[in-house]
Structure formats: C-alpha cells, structure tokens
PDB file of C-alpha atoms in Angstrom:
ATOM      1  CA  MET T   1      81.029  57.436  29.077  1.00 57.00           C
ATOM      2  CA  ASN T   2      81.750  53.693  28.880  1.00 68.00           C
ATOM      3  CA  LEU T   3      78.225  52.587  28.366  1.00 84.00           C
ATOM      4  CA  LEU T   4      77.893  49.565  26.169  1.00 92.00           C
ATOM      5  CA  PRO T   5      74.736  49.237  24.015  1.00 95.00           C
ATOM      6  CA  GLU T   6      72.358  46.343  24.097  1.00 95.00           C
ATOM      7  CA  ILE T   7      71.979  44.678  20.699  1.00 96.00           C
ATOM      8  CA  TYR T   8      68.753  43.024  19.426  1.00 95.00           C
ATOM      9  CA  ARG T   9      68.468  41.811  15.800  1.00 95.00           C
ATOM     10  CA  GLY T  10      71.306  44.043  14.769  1.00 96.00           C
ATOM     11  CA  ILE T  11      69.876  47.164  16.562  1.00 96.00           C
ATOM     12  CA  GLU T  12      72.279  48.829  19.017  1.00 97.00           C
ATOM     13  CA  TYR T  13      70.283  50.687  21.658  1.00 97.00           C
ATOM     14  CA  ILE T  14      70.390  52.057  25.100  1.00 97.00           C
ATOM     15  CA  ARG T  15      67.464  51.681  27.542  1.00 97.00           C
ATOM     16  CA  ILE T  16      66.703  54.914  29.413  1.00 96.00           C
ATOM     17  CA  SER T  17      65.490  52.916  32.456  1.00 95.00           C
ATOM     18  CA  SER T  18      68.987  51.322  32.753  1.00 94.00           C
ATOM     19  CA  LEU T  19      70.724  54.679  33.127  1.00 94.00           C
ATOM     20  CA  PRO T  20      71.614  56.375  36.388  1.00 93.00           C
ATOM     21  CA  LYS T  21      68.736  58.527  37.866  1.00 94.00           C
ATOM     22  CA  GLU T  22      70.437  61.910  36.936  1.00 92.00           C
ATOM     23  CA  GLN T  23      71.051  60.916  33.390  1.00 91.00           C
ATOM     24  CA  LYS T  24      67.443  59.483  33.071  1.00 93.00           C
ATOM     25  CA  GLU T  25      66.045  62.934  34.196  1.00 93.00           C
ATOM     26  CA  MET T  26      68.315  64.789  31.800  1.00 93.00           C
ATOM     27  CA  ILE T  27      67.335  62.591  28.798  1.00 94.00           C
ATOM     28  CA  TRP T  28      63.560  62.818  29.521  1.00 93.00           C
ATOM     29  CA  SER T  29      63.794  66.648  29.720  1.00 93.00           C
ATOM     30  CA  THR T  30      66.258  67.275  26.761  1.00 94.00           C
ATOM     31  CA  PHE T  31      66.335  64.386  24.399  1.00 94.00           C
ATOM     32  CA  PRO T  32      64.007  64.604  21.338  1.00 93.00           C
ATOM     33  CA  HIS T  33      60.972  62.348  22.140  1.00 93.00           C
ATOM     34  CA  ASP T  34      60.524  61.436  18.497  1.00 94.00           C
ATOM     35  CA  LYS T  35      63.883  59.610  18.720  1.00 95.00           C
ATOM     36  CA  ILE T  36      62.829  57.410  21.572  1.00 95.00           C
ATOM     37  CA  ILE T  37      61.919  54.091  20.046  1.00 96.00           C
ATOM     38  CA  LYS T  38      59.998  50.899  20.946  1.00 96.00           C
ATOM     39  CA  ILE T  39      61.399  47.446  20.590  1.00 95.00           C
ATOM     40  CA  VAL T  40      59.400  44.180  21.062  1.00 95.00           C
ATOM     41  CA  LYS T  41      61.882  41.631  22.512  1.00 93.00           C
ATOM     42  CA  ASP T  42      60.791  38.224  23.805  1.00 92.00           C
ATOM     43  CA  GLN T  43      57.137  39.271  23.764  1.00 94.00           C
ATOM     44  CA  ALA T  44      57.888  42.339  25.894  1.00 94.00           C
ATOM     45  CA  LEU T  45      57.598  45.921  24.849  1.00 96.00           C
ATOM     46  CA  LEU T  46      60.656  48.072  25.565  1.00 95.00           C
ATOM     47  CA  ASN T  47      59.260  51.599  25.178  1.00 95.00           C
ATOM     48  CA  ASP T  48      62.227  53.549  26.465  1.00 96.00           C
ATOM     49  CA  CYS T  49      64.977  52.840  23.913  1.00 97.00           C
ATOM     50  CA  ILE T  50      67.355  55.141  22.153  1.00 97.00           C
ATOM     51  CA  LEU T  51      69.521  54.163  19.249  1.00 97.00           C
ATOM     52  CA  TYR T  52      73.090  53.965  20.499  1.00 97.00           C
ATOM     53  CA  HIS T  53      74.420  56.402  17.890  1.00 96.00           C
ATOM     54  CA  ASP T  54      71.661  58.967  18.837  1.00 96.00           C
ATOM     55  CA  PHE T  55      72.628  58.532  22.559  1.00 95.00           C
ATOM     56  CA  VAL T  56      76.349  58.994  21.796  1.00 94.00           C
ATOM     57  CA  ALA T  57      75.648  62.154  19.822  1.00 94.00           C
ATOM     58  CA  TRP T  58      73.345  63.485  22.632  1.00 92.00           C
ATOM     59  CA  ALA T  59      76.008  62.692  25.336  1.00 90.00           C
ATOM     60  CA  ALA T  60      78.690  64.586  23.474  1.00 91.00           C
ATOM     61  CA  VAL T  61      76.842  67.946  23.977  1.00 88.00           C
ATOM     62  CA  PRO T  62      76.433  69.567  27.362  1.00 86.00           C
ATOM     63  CA  HIS T  63      72.776  69.869  28.382  1.00 76.00           C
ATOM     64  CA  ILE T  64      70.748  71.956  30.823  1.00 78.00           C
ATOM     65  CA  ALA T  65      67.463  70.655  31.957  1.00 65.00           C
ATOM     66  CA  LYS T  66      64.520  72.600  30.712  1.00 62.00           C
ATOM     67  CA  SER T  67      63.154  73.184  34.183  1.00 52.00           C
ATOM     68  CA  ALA T  68      66.536  74.753  35.192  1.00 44.00           C
ATOM     69  CA  VAL T  69      66.389  77.106  32.175  1.00 45.00           C
ATOM     70  CA  ALA T  70      62.967  78.506  33.034  1.00 48.00           C
ATOM     71  CA  ALA T  71      62.882  82.112  34.330  1.00 50.00           C
ATOM     72  CA  PRO T  72      62.934  82.285  38.108  1.00 51.00           C
ATOM     73  CA  SER T  73      59.602  83.165  39.729  1.00 54.00           C
ATOM     74  CA  ASN T  74      58.748  84.210  43.270  1.00 56.00           C
ATOM     75  CA  GLY T  75      55.867  81.757  43.128  1.00 55.00           C
ATOM     76  CA  SER T  76      53.124  84.383  43.104  1.00 52.00           C
ATOM     77  CA  ALA T  77      50.029  83.417  41.117  1.00 53.00           C
ATOM     78  CA  LEU T  78      49.357  87.137  40.453  1.00 50.00           C
ATOM     79  CA  GLU T  79      52.772  87.730  38.965  1.00 50.00           C
ATOM     80  CA  GLY T  80      51.484  87.292  35.372  1.00 50.00           C
ATOM     81  CA  VAL T  81      48.291  89.392  36.031  1.00 48.00           C
ATOM     82  CA  PHE T  82      50.338  92.461  37.056  1.00 48.00           C
ATOM     83  CA  VAL T  83      52.410  92.272  33.946  1.00 47.00           C
ATOM     84  CA  LYS T  84      49.304  92.139  31.769  1.00 48.00           C
ATOM     85  CA  LEU T  85      47.590  95.032  33.639  1.00 50.00           C
ATOM     86  CA  ALA T  86      50.642  97.318  33.564  1.00 49.00           C
ATOM     87  CA  PHE T  87      50.492  97.488  29.818  1.00 46.00           C
ATOM     88  CA  LYS T  88      46.728  98.150  29.317  1.00 46.00           C
TER      89      LYS T  88
END
C-alpha cells in the first residue's frame, strides 16, 4: 500500500471516495463508521475522511466483507418460517 495521505491543517487523512472501487466497498462494509470523520475544506464538506493512521491500521488486517460472511440462503422467503414452526 503506497497511498499518500492528504494533509489539511496538520490532519493527515484519506478520502474514501479517492480509493479504488473494491477498497471503497470493503471500507464501507468493515471500517468502524464512528471513525469516519468530516472535514470542512475551502467551504466544502468532505464527509468521507479517515485519519491516515486509522486507515493504515485497518489496511494491515485482512478483512472479509460482511455480506460475504452471511450464512448462505436458498432465497426462500419461507425458510425462516419453517425453522420457527419446527420448534413449536
């Protein structure tokens, strides 16, 4: 990872929107949303910023998207109903 941070008023940050598509999707599904910050720069609100040191720590750990971790389903809307009825 050779991503250089942007710097504004001494804050080193990464914009999620400037990342490749795959990495954007992974961040939105696995990165703690309370660590996504907003920066007002030149009267524009940048609402998709991550502190550079948080991004580096996140990037050092392998991640699996939450949607990929979910249990496989055959798509049946009745699947959950049968499980509930089987134990009554």
